PDB file of C-alpha atoms in Angstrom:
ATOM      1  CA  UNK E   1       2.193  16.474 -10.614  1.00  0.00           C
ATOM      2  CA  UNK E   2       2.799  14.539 -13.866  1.00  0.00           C
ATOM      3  CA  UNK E   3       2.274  11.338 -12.729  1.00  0.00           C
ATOM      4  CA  UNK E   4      -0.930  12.046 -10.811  1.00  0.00           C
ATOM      5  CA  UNK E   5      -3.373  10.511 -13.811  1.00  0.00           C
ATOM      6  CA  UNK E   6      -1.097   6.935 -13.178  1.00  0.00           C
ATOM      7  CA  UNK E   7      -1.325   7.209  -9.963  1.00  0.00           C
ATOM      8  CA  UNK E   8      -5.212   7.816  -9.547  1.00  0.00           C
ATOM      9  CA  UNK E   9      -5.424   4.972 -12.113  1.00  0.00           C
ATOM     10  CA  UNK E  10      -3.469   2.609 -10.553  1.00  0.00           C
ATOM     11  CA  UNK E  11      -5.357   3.062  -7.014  1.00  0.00           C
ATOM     12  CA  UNK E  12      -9.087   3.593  -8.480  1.00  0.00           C
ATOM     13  CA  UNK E  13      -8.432   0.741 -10.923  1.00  0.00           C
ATOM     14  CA  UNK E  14      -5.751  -1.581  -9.616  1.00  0.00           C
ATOM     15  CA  UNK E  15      -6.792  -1.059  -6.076  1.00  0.00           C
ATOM     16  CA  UNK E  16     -10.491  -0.761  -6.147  1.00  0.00           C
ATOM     17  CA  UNK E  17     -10.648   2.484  -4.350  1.00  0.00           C
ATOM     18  CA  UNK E  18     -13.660   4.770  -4.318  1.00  0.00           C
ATOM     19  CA  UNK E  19     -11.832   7.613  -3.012  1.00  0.00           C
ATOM     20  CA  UNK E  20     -13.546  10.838  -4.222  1.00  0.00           C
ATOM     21  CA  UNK E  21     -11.973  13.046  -6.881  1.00  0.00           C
ATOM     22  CA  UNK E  22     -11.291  15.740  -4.715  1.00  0.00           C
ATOM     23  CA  UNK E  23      -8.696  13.405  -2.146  1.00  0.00           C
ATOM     24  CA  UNK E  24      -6.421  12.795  -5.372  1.00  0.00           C
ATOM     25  CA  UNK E  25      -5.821  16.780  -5.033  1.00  0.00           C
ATOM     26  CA  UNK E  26      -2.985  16.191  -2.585  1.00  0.00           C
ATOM     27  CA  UNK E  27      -0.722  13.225  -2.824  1.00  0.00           C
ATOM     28  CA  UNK E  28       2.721  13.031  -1.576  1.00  0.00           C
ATOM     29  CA  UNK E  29       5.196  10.273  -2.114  1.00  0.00           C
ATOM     30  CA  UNK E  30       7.788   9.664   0.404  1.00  0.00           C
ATOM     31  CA  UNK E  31      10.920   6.694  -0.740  1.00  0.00           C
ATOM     32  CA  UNK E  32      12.250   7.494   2.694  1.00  0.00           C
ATOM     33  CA  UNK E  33       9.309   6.182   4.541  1.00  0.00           C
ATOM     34  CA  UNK E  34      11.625   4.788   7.348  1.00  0.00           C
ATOM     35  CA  UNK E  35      11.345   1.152   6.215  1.00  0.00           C
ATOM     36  CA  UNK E  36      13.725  -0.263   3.492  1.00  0.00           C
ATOM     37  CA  UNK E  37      11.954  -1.186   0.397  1.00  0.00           C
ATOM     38  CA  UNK E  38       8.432   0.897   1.093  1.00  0.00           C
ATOM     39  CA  UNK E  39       7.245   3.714  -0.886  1.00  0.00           C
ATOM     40  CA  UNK E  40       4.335   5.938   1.609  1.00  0.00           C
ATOM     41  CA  UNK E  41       2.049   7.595  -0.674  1.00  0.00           C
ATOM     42  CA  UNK E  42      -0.278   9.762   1.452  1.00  0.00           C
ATOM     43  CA  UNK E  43      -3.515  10.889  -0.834  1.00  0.00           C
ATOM     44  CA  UNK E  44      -5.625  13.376   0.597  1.00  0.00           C
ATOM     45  CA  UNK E  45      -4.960  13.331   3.879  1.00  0.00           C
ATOM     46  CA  UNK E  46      -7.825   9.914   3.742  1.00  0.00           C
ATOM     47  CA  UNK E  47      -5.824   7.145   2.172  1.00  0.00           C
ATOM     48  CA  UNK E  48      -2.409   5.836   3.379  1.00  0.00           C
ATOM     49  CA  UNK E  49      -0.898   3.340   0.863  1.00  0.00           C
ATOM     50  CA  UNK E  50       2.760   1.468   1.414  1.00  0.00           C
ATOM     51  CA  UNK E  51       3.670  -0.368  -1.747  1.00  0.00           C
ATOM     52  CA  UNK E  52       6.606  -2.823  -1.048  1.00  0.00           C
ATOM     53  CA  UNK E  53       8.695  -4.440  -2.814  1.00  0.00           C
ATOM     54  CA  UNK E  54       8.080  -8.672  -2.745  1.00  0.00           C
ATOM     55  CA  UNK E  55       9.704  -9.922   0.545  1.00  0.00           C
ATOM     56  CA  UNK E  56      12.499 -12.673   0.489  1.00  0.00           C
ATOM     57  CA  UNK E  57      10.615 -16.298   0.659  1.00  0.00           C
ATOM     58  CA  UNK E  58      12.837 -16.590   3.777  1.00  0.00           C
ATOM     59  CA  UNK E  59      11.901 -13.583   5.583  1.00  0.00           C
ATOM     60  CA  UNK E  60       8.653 -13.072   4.169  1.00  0.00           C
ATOM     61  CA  UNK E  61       6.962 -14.338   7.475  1.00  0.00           C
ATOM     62  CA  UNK E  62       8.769 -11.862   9.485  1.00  0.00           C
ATOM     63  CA  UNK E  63       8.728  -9.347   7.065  1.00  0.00           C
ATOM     64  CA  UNK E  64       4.978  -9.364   6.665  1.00  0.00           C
ATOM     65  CA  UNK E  65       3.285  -8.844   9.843  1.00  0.00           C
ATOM     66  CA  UNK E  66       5.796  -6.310  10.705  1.00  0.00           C
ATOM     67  CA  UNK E  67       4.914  -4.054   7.709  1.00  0.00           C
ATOM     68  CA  UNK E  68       1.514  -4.279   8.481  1.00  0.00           C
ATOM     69  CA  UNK E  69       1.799  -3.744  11.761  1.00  0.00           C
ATOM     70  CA  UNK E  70       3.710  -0.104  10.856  1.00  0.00           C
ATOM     71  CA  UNK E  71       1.137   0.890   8.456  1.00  0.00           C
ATOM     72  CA  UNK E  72      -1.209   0.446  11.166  1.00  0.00           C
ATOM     73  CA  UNK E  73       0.506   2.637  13.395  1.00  0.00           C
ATOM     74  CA  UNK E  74       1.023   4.991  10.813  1.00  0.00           C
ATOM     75  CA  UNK E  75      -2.778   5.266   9.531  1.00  0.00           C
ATOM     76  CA  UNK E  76      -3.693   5.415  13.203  1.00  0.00           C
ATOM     77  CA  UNK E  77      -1.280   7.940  13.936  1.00  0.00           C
ATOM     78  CA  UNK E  78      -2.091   9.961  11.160  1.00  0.00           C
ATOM     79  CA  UNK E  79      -5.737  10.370  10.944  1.00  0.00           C
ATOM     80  CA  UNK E  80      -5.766   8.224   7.959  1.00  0.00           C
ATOM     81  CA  UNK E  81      -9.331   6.527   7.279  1.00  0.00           C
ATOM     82  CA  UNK E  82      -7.576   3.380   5.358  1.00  0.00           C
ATOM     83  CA  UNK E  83      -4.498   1.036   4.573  1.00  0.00           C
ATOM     84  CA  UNK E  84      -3.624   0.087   1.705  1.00  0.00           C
ATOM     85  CA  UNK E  85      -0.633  -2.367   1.560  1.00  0.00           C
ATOM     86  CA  UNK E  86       0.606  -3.149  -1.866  1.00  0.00           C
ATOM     87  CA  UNK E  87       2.937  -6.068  -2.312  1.00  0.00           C
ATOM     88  CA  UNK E  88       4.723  -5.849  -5.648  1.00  0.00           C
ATOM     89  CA  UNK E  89       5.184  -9.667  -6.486  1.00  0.00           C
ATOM     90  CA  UNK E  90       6.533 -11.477  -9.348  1.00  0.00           C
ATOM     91  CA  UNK E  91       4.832 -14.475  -7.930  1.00  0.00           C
ATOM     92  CA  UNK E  92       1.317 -13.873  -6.041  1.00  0.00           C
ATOM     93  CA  UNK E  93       0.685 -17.772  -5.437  1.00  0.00           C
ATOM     94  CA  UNK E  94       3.634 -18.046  -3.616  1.00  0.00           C
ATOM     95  CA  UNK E  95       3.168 -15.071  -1.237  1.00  0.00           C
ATOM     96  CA  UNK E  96      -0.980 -15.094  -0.924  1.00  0.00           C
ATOM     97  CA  UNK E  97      -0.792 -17.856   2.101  1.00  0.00           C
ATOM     98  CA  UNK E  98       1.617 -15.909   3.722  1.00  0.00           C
ATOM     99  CA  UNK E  99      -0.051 -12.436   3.217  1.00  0.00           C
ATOM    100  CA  UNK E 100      -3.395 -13.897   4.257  1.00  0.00           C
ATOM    101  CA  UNK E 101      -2.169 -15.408   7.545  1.00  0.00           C
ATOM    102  CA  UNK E 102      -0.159 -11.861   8.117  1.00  0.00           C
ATOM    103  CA  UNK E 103      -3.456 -10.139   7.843  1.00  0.00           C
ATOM    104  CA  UNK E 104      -5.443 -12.451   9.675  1.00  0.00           C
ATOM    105  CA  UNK E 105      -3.048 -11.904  12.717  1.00  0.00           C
ATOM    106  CA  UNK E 106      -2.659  -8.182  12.717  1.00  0.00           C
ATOM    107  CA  UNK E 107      -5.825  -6.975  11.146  1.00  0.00           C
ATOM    108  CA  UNK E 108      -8.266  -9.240  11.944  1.00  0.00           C
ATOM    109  CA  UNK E 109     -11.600  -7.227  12.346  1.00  0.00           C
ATOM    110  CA  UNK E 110     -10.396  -4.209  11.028  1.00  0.00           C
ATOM    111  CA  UNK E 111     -11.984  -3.698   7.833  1.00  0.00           C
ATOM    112  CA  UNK E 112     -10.109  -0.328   6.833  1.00  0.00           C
ATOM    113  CA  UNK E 113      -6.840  -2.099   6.200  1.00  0.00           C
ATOM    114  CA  UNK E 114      -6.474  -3.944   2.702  1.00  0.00           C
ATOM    115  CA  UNK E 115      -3.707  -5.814   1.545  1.00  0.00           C
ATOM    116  CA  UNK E 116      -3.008  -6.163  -2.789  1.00  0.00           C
ATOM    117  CA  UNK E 117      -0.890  -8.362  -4.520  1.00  0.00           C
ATOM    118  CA  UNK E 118      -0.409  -6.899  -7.698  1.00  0.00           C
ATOM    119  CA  UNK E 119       2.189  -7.777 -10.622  1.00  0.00           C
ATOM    120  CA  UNK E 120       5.118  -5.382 -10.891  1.00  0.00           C
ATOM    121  CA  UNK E 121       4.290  -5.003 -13.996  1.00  0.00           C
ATOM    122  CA  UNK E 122       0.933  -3.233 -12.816  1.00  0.00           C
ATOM    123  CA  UNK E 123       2.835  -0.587 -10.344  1.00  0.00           C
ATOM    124  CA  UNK E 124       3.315   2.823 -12.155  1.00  0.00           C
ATOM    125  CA  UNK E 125       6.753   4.011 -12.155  1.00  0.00           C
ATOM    126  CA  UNK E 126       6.073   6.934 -10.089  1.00  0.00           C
ATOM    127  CA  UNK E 127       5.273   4.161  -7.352  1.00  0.00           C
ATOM    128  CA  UNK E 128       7.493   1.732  -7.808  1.00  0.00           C
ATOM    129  CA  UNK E 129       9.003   1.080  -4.520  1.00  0.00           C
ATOM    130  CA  UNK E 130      12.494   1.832  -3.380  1.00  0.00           C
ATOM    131  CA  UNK E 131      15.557  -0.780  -3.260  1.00  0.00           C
TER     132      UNK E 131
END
């Protein structure tokens, strides 16, 4: 997979994750992950990250704790160990009071689940979500 070294950068670096070498053996992207706008990026068969493009400022509180709540269902569901929801912003300011108060609600105590705000910029191409 070509764009395995951008991807492993972009979640060891970008994200912070301290996934061993061996889970980056086995990633698979899905762009038809059921939800408009979400790329699923399963990595070993341990890690479970949506990246998603910036919600609407006037849907962004509906649009939130939804998302979360289906990458929830889908780590549980899964066996995943961890969620890692990206949000591909333009403006992170803008969306971080939302975001918090999304996470707050749907994963408060739940310390596997991990939300990012990262400039578009930053997303590889091979992860650049759909839409």
């Amino acid at each position: 997979m070509p764009e395995r070294s951008a991807i492993e950068r972009f979640v060891r670096h970008t994200l912070g994750c301290r996934c061993p070498e061996e889970v980056f053996e086995r990633i698979e992207i899905d762009r038809e992950a059921g939800t408009r706008g979400v790329l699923r990026l399963a990595i070993g068969g341990r890690l479970l990250v949506y990246v998603a493009a910036e919600p609407r400022r006037d849907t962004s509180a509906a649009d939130l704790p939804a998302l979360l709540r289906r990458g929830v269902e889908d780590r549980d569901a899964n066996g995943f160990n961890r969620l890692r929801l990206v949000l591909a912003t333009t403006d992170s300011a803008a969306l971080k009071a939302d975001a918090q108060e999304a996470l707050a609600v749907i994963a408060a105590g739940d310390d596997k689940v991990h939300l990012h705000l990262v400039a578009q910029a930053e997303i590889p191409a091979a992860l650049a979500p759909p839409g």
